[in-house]
């Protein structure tokens, strides 16, 4: 059974101090490229974790605020100099039309109601503002999830931590959710076929071919 938002808070609280060391810096870096290239103006990252993406946006010259449901994750963000608050993604504590860009990275599939978050994202965006999302590609994520389950008993760790969420979105799922929330100009693509840094050039080549459909995650942009 998928955990509720309140359960997710405690799961991420327990992993906050070691989260950066057990996630793929290469995968994070590829997502950062997308967000930095497509962001504009004043940015809000929701479900920002330890703030690696928010920090990259700040270093790229954007004004950045961030949130997470986990108090311990927010403390880790503050150590990186990020303005961050604790809140549920489905109830954002910001006025209407406060931001030019809302960022959501690998967060939607944890939520009780992704539609409620998208409604909130639209509310806090200024007219014409951008929604930027990355999410694990359902078909590929299920395979990685199975592989992870197989190798953990043999002491193989890393890449990302073990959590109880095993349901993800396809590109079509994401498009429908975003369009149903009233966003327009929706574009999406898949990325990261081989999730290792030394094959980066091969990844970028394959992402221009039909092999892109085997990408580990989907990145999406849309306009309010």
Short mmCIF file of C-alpha atoms in Angstrom, two decimals:
data_model
loop_
_atom_site.label_atom_id
_atom_site.label_comp_id
_atom_site.label_asym_id
_atom_site.label_seq_id
_atom_site.Cartn_x
_atom_site.Cartn_y
_atom_site.Cartn_z
CA UNK A 1 0.00 0.00 0.00
CA UNK A 2 1.33 3.44 -0.95
CA UNK A 3 2.24 5.60 2.08
CA UNK A 4 0.33 8.81 2.76
CA UNK A 5 1.98 12.25 2.67
CA UNK A 6 2.28 12.16 6.47
CA UNK A 7 4.21 8.87 6.24
CA UNK A 8 6.50 10.27 3.55
CA UNK A 9 7.51 13.03 5.97
CA UNK A 10 8.98 10.51 8.41
CA UNK A 11 10.58 8.40 5.69
CA UNK A 12 12.52 11.40 4.39
CA UNK A 13 13.27 12.69 7.87
CA UNK A 14 15.09 9.42 8.53
CA UNK A 15 17.28 9.69 5.42
CA UNK A 16 17.92 13.45 5.23
CA UNK A 17 21.53 13.58 6.44
CA UNK A 18 22.71 10.78 4.12
CA UNK A 19 20.41 11.42 1.15
CA UNK A 20 22.99 13.21 -1.01
CA UNK A 21 25.48 10.36 -0.62
CA UNK A 22 23.06 7.64 -1.78
CA UNK A 23 21.47 9.36 -4.76
CA UNK A 24 22.94 9.51 -8.24
CA UNK A 25 24.75 12.81 -8.72
CA UNK A 26 24.74 12.16 -12.47
CA UNK A 27 20.95 11.79 -12.59
CA UNK A 28 20.51 14.90 -10.45
CA UNK A 29 22.90 16.79 -12.71
CA UNK A 30 20.96 15.87 -15.83
CA UNK A 31 17.73 17.11 -14.23
CA UNK A 32 19.50 20.30 -13.14
CA UNK A 33 20.42 20.97 -16.79
CA UNK A 34 16.76 20.86 -17.77
CA UNK A 35 15.53 23.04 -14.92
CA UNK A 36 18.23 25.69 -15.32
CA UNK A 37 17.63 25.88 -19.08
CA UNK A 38 13.85 26.27 -18.77
CA UNK A 39 13.37 28.26 -15.55
CA UNK A 40 12.63 31.97 -15.51
CA UNK A 41 12.41 34.70 -12.89
CA UNK A 42 11.43 33.86 -9.33
CA UNK A 43 11.48 30.09 -8.74
CA UNK A 44 9.80 27.78 -6.24
CA UNK A 45 10.94 24.17 -5.90
CA UNK A 46 8.34 21.99 -4.17
CA UNK A 47 9.47 18.78 -2.50
CA UNK A 48 13.05 19.94 -2.86
CA UNK A 49 14.70 17.33 -0.64
CA UNK A 50 18.18 18.45 0.35
CA UNK A 51 18.06 21.31 -2.14
CA UNK A 52 20.65 20.30 -4.74
CA UNK A 53 18.44 21.54 -7.58
CA UNK A 54 17.42 24.71 -5.74
CA UNK A 55 21.06 25.47 -5.05
CA UNK A 56 21.93 24.99 -8.73
CA UNK A 57 19.11 27.34 -9.75
CA UNK A 58 20.36 29.92 -7.26
CA UNK A 59 23.93 29.63 -8.58
CA UNK A 60 22.54 30.12 -12.10
CA UNK A 61 21.19 33.50 -11.00
CA UNK A 62 17.56 32.75 -10.13
CA UNK A 63 15.77 33.89 -6.99
CA UNK A 64 14.79 30.62 -5.31
CA UNK A 65 12.46 29.48 -2.54
CA UNK A 66 11.93 25.83 -1.64
CA UNK A 67 9.66 23.56 0.36
CA UNK A 68 9.63 20.01 1.66
CA UNK A 69 7.29 18.03 3.89
CA UNK A 70 10.29 16.76 5.88
CA UNK A 71 11.65 19.16 8.56
CA UNK A 72 15.02 17.41 8.43
CA UNK A 73 15.25 17.92 4.67
CA UNK A 74 14.47 21.61 5.15
CA UNK A 75 17.31 21.83 7.68
CA UNK A 76 19.67 20.30 5.10
CA UNK A 77 18.55 22.91 2.55
CA UNK A 78 19.19 25.74 4.98
CA UNK A 79 22.77 24.46 5.41
CA UNK A 80 23.14 25.11 1.65
CA UNK A 81 21.89 28.67 2.04
CA UNK A 82 18.45 28.02 0.56
CA UNK A 83 15.32 29.80 1.76
CA UNK A 84 13.07 26.85 2.63
CA UNK A 85 9.90 26.07 4.58
CA UNK A 86 8.18 22.90 5.77
CA UNK A 87 4.83 22.26 4.07
CA UNK A 88 2.70 19.72 2.26
CA UNK A 89 2.97 20.11 -1.53
CA UNK A 90 -0.82 20.00 -1.73
CA UNK A 91 -1.16 23.08 0.52
CA UNK A 92 1.44 25.69 -0.43
CA UNK A 93 1.75 28.63 2.00
CA UNK A 94 2.26 31.29 -0.67
CA UNK A 95 -0.04 33.97 -2.13
CA UNK A 96 -1.56 33.68 -5.58
CA UNK A 97 0.69 34.63 -8.52
CA UNK A 98 3.90 34.67 -6.44
CA UNK A 99 6.33 32.87 -8.77
CA UNK A 100 7.46 32.76 -12.39
CA UNK A 101 8.49 29.09 -12.21
CA UNK A 102 7.44 26.09 -10.11
CA UNK A 103 9.80 23.09 -10.10
CA UNK A 104 8.88 19.53 -9.09
CA UNK A 105 11.63 16.92 -9.27
CA UNK A 106 10.87 13.24 -8.57
CA UNK A 107 8.09 14.24 -6.19
CA UNK A 108 4.70 13.80 -7.87
CA UNK A 109 4.47 10.04 -7.38
CA UNK A 110 4.84 10.40 -3.60
CA UNK A 111 1.73 12.56 -3.23
CA UNK A 112 -1.72 11.58 -2.00
CA UNK A 113 -3.18 13.74 -4.80
CA UNK A 114 -0.87 14.95 -7.58
CA UNK A 115 -3.86 16.88 -8.99
CA UNK A 116 -4.09 18.96 -5.80
CA UNK A 117 -0.42 19.88 -6.09
CA UNK A 118 -0.84 20.89 -9.72
CA UNK A 119 -3.81 23.06 -8.76
CA UNK A 120 -1.66 24.72 -6.09
CA UNK A 121 1.25 25.14 -8.52
CA UNK A 122 -1.04 26.89 -10.97
CA UNK A 123 -2.42 29.12 -8.21
CA UNK A 124 1.01 30.37 -7.06
CA UNK A 125 2.28 30.90 -10.63
CA UNK A 126 2.00 34.26 -12.30
CA UNK A 127 0.11 34.44 -15.62
CA UNK A 128 2.30 32.79 -18.24
CA UNK A 129 4.45 31.16 -15.54
CA UNK A 130 6.26 27.87 -16.11
CA UNK A 131 5.73 24.47 -14.50
CA UNK A 132 8.79 22.22 -14.75
CA UNK A 133 8.55 18.56 -13.74
CA UNK A 134 10.79 15.52 -13.72
CA UNK A 135 9.42 12.11 -12.82
CA UNK A 136 10.59 8.52 -13.05
CA UNK A 137 9.44 6.89 -16.30
CA UNK A 138 6.91 4.26 -15.19
CA UNK A 139 7.94 1.37 -17.42
CA UNK A 140 11.68 1.79 -16.83
CA UNK A 141 11.28 2.64 -13.13
CA UNK A 142 9.43 -0.62 -12.53
CA UNK A 143 12.35 -2.52 -14.07
CA UNK A 144 14.91 -0.65 -11.93
CA UNK A 145 12.72 -1.23 -8.90
CA UNK A 146 12.66 -4.97 -9.59
CA UNK A 147 16.43 -5.02 -10.16
CA UNK A 148 17.04 -3.12 -6.94
CA UNK A 149 14.96 -5.67 -5.03
CA UNK A 150 17.01 -8.51 -6.52
CA UNK A 151 20.46 -7.10 -5.74
CA UNK A 152 19.90 -5.63 -2.26
CA UNK A 153 20.17 -9.04 -0.52
CA UNK A 154 23.66 -9.35 -2.00
CA UNK A 155 24.80 -6.09 -0.42
CA UNK A 156 24.56 -3.94 -3.54
CA UNK A 157 23.50 -0.42 -2.55
CA UNK A 158 23.64 3.13 -3.89
CA UNK A 159 21.88 4.88 -6.79
CA UNK A 160 18.87 5.77 -4.63
CA UNK A 161 17.49 4.71 -1.30
CA UNK A 162 14.87 2.06 -0.65
CA UNK A 163 11.41 3.46 -0.10
CA UNK A 164 7.93 1.92 -0.24
CA UNK A 165 6.73 3.79 -3.35
CA UNK A 166 6.56 1.54 -6.40
CA UNK A 167 3.98 3.31 -8.60
CA UNK A 168 5.21 5.83 -11.17
CA UNK A 169 3.91 7.83 -14.15
CA UNK A 170 4.31 7.33 -17.87
CA UNK A 171 4.87 10.32 -20.14
CA UNK A 172 1.22 10.08 -21.16
CA UNK A 173 0.10 10.05 -17.52
CA UNK A 174 2.07 13.22 -16.81
CA UNK A 175 0.74 15.00 -19.87
CA UNK A 176 -2.84 14.18 -18.93
CA UNK A 177 -2.42 15.30 -15.33
CA UNK A 178 -0.88 18.61 -16.33
CA UNK A 179 -3.39 19.31 -19.08
CA UNK A 180 -6.31 18.42 -16.80
CA UNK A 181 -4.95 20.95 -14.30
CA UNK A 182 -5.35 23.64 -16.97
CA UNK A 183 -1.76 24.09 -18.14
CA UNK A 184 -0.96 24.62 -21.82
CA UNK A 185 2.02 24.34 -24.19
CA UNK A 186 2.92 21.01 -22.60
CA UNK A 187 6.15 19.45 -23.90
CA UNK A 188 7.87 16.34 -22.58
CA UNK A 189 10.77 14.06 -23.36
CA UNK A 190 12.56 11.09 -21.83
CA UNK A 191 16.21 11.12 -20.73
CA UNK A 192 18.96 9.02 -19.14
CA UNK A 193 18.99 5.66 -20.89
CA UNK A 194 22.14 4.42 -19.15
CA UNK A 195 22.34 5.96 -15.65
CA UNK A 196 26.13 6.18 -15.32
CA UNK A 197 28.23 9.31 -15.81
CA UNK A 198 31.06 7.80 -17.87
CA UNK A 199 28.52 6.97 -20.61
CA UNK A 200 27.18 10.52 -20.75
CA UNK A 201 28.05 11.03 -24.43
CA UNK A 202 26.35 7.77 -25.35
CA UNK A 203 23.28 8.81 -23.34
CA UNK A 204 22.98 12.10 -25.18
CA UNK A 205 23.33 10.34 -28.52
CA UNK A 206 20.72 7.70 -27.69
CA UNK A 207 18.29 10.37 -26.48
CA UNK A 208 18.08 11.60 -30.09
CA UNK A 209 16.98 8.16 -31.30
CA UNK A 210 13.98 5.87 -30.62
CA UNK A 211 16.02 4.46 -27.71
CA UNK A 212 14.98 7.60 -25.82
CA UNK A 213 11.79 5.78 -24.82
CA UNK A 214 13.96 3.70 -22.48
CA UNK A 215 14.94 6.84 -20.56
CA UNK A 216 14.82 6.50 -16.79
CA UNK A 217 12.91 9.72 -16.29
CA UNK A 218 10.56 12.11 -18.06
CA UNK A 219 11.08 15.88 -18.04
CA UNK A 220 8.12 18.12 -18.78
CA UNK A 221 7.45 21.84 -19.15
CA UNK A 222 4.10 23.61 -19.31
CA UNK A 223 2.74 27.15 -19.14
CA UNK A 224 -0.03 28.59 -16.98
#
